[in-house]
PDB file of C-alpha atoms and ligand atoms in Angstrom:
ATOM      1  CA  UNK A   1     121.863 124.654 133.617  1.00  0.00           C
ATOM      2  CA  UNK A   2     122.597 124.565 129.774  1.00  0.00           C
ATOM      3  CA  UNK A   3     120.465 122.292 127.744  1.00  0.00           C
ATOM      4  CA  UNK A   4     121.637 119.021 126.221  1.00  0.00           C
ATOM      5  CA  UNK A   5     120.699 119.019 122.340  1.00  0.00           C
ATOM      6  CA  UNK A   6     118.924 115.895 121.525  1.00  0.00           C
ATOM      7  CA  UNK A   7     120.337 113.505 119.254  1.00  0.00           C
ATOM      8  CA  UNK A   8     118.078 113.489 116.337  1.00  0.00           C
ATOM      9  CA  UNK A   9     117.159 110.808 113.849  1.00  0.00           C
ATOM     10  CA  UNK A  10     115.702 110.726 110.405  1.00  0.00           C
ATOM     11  CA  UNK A  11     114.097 107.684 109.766  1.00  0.00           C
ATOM     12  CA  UNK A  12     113.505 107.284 106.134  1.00  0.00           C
ATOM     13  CA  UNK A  13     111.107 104.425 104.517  1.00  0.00           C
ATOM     14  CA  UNK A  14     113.327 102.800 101.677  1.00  0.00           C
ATOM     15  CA  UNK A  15     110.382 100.410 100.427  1.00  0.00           C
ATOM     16  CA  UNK A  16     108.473 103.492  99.226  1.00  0.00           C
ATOM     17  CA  UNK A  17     107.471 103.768  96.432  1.00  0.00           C
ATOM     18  CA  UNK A  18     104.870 105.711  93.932  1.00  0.00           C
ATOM     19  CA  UNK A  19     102.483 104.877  91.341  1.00  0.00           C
ATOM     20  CA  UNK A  20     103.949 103.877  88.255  1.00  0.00           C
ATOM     21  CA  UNK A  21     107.226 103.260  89.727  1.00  0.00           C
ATOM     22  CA  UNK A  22     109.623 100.879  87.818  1.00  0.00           C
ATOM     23  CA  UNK A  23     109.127  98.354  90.557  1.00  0.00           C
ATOM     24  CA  UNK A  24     112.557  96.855  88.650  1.00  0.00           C
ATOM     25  CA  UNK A  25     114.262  99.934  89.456  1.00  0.00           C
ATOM     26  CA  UNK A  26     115.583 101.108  93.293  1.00  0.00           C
ATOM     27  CA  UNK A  27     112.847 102.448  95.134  1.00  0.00           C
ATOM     28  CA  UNK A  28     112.232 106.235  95.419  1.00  0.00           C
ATOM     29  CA  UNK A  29     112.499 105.835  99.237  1.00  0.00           C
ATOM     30  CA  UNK A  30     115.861 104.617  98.643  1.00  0.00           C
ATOM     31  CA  UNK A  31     116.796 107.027  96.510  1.00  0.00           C
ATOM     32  CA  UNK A  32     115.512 109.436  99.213  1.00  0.00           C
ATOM     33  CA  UNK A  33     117.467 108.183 101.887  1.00  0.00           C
ATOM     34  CA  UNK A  34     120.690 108.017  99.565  1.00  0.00           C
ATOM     35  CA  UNK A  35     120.078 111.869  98.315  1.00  0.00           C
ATOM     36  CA  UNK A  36     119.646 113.025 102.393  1.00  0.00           C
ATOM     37  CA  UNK A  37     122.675 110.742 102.897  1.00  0.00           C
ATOM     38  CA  UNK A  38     125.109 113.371 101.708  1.00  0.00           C
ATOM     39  CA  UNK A  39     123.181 116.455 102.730  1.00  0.00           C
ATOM     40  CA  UNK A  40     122.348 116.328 106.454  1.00  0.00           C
ATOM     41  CA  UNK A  41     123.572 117.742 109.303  1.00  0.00           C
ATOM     42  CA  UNK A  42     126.370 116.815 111.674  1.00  0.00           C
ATOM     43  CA  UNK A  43     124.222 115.745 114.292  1.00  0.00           C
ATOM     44  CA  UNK A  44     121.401 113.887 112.653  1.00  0.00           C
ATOM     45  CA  UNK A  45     121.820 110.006 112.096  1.00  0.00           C
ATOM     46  CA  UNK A  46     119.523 108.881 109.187  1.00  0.00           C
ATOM     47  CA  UNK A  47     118.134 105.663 110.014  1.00  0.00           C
ATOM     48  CA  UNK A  48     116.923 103.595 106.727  1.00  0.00           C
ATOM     49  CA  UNK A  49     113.803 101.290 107.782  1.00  0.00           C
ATOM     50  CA  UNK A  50     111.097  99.617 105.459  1.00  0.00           C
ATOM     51  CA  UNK A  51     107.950 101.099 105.978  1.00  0.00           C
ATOM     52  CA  UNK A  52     106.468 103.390 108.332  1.00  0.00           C
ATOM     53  CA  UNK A  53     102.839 102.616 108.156  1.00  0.00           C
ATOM     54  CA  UNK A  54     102.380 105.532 105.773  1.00  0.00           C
ATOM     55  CA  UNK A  55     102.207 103.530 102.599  1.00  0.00           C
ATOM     56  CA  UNK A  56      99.312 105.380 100.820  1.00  0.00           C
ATOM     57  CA  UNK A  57     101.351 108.622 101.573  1.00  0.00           C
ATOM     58  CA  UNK A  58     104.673 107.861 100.200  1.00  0.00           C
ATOM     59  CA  UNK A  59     107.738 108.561  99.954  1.00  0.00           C
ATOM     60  CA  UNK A  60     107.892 109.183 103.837  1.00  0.00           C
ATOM     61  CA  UNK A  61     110.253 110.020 106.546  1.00  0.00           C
ATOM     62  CA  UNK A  62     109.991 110.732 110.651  1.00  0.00           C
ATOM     63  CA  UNK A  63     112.012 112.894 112.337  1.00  0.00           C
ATOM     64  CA  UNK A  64     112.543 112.038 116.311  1.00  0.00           C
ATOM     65  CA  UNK A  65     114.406 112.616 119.115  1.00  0.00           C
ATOM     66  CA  UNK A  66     114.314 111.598 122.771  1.00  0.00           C
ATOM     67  CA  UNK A  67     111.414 113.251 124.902  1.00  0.00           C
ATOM     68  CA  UNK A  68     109.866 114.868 121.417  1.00  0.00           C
ATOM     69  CA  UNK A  69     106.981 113.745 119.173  1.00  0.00           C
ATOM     70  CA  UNK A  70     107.691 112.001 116.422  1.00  0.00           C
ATOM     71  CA  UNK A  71     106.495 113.780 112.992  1.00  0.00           C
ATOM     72  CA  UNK A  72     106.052 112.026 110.110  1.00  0.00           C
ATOM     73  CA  UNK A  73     106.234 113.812 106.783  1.00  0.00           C
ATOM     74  CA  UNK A  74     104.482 112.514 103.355  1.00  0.00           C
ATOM     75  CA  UNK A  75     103.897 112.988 100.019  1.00  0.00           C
ATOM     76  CA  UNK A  76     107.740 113.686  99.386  1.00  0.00           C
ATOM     77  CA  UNK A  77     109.529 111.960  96.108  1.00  0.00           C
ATOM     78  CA  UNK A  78     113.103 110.902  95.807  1.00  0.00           C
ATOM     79  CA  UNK A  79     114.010 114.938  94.918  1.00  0.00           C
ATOM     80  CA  UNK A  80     112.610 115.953  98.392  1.00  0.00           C
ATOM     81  CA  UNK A  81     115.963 115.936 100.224  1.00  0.00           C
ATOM     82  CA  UNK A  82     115.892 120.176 100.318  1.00  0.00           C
ATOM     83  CA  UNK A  83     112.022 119.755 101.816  1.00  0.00           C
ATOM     84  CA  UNK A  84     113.768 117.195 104.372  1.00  0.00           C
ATOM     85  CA  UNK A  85     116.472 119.834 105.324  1.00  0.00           C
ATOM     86  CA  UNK A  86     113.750 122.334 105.889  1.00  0.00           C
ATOM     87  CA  UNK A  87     111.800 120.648 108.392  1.00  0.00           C
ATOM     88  CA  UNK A  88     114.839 119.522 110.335  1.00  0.00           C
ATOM     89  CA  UNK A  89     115.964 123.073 110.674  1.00  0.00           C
ATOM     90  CA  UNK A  90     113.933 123.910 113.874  1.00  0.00           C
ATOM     91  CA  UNK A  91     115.115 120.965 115.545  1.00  0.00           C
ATOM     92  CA  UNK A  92     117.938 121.036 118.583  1.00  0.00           C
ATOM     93  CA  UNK A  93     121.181 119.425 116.870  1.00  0.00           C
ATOM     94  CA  UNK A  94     123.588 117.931 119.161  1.00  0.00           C
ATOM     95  CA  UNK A  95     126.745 119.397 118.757  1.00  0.00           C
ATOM     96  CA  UNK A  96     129.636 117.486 117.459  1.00  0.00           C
ATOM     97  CA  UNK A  97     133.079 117.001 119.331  1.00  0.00           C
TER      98      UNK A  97
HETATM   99  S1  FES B   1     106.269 101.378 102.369  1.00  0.00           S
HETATM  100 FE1  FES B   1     106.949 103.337 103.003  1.00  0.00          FE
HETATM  101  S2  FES B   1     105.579 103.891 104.608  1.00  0.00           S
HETATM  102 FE2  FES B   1     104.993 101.877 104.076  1.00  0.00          FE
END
């Protein structure tokens, strides 16, 4: 029986932020999830939440699927969107129709 690609989902923390942000200006989470906006996938549905419980670790993203762990990756800044793409590489993308 072929296997069913799992959907997959980037969940992105747009509250992130660093230390000595502009806490005026967007946050770098946001301008995280914007940058991975126009560079994933088909297949991979970026979710934008506010915060993962991974504050002191920030700017930080989770990658899931259905009946996978969940991995959380940290220490990224709003330029990390390549990093992103790298880690979401090994992952089973649902093919589109
Ligand atoms: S504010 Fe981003 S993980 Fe908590």
């Amino acid at each position: 029986m072929p296997q069913t690609p799992l959907p997959v989902r980037l969940l992105v923390c747009v509250t992130c932020k660093r230390e000595g942000d502009d806490l005026e200006a967007p946050r770098q989470g946001s301008r995280l999830a914007d940058a991975l906006a126009g560079m994933l996938p088909e297949g991979v549905a970026l979710q934008p939440v506010e915060c993962l419980g991974n504050c002191k670790r920030s700017c930080t993203v989770a990658l899931s699927a259905p009946g996978t762990w969940t991995y959380v990756f940290g220490d990224l800044t709003d330029e990390s969107g390549p990093d992103v793409l790298v880690g979401i590489e090994p992952w089973p993308i649902p093919p589109t129709a």
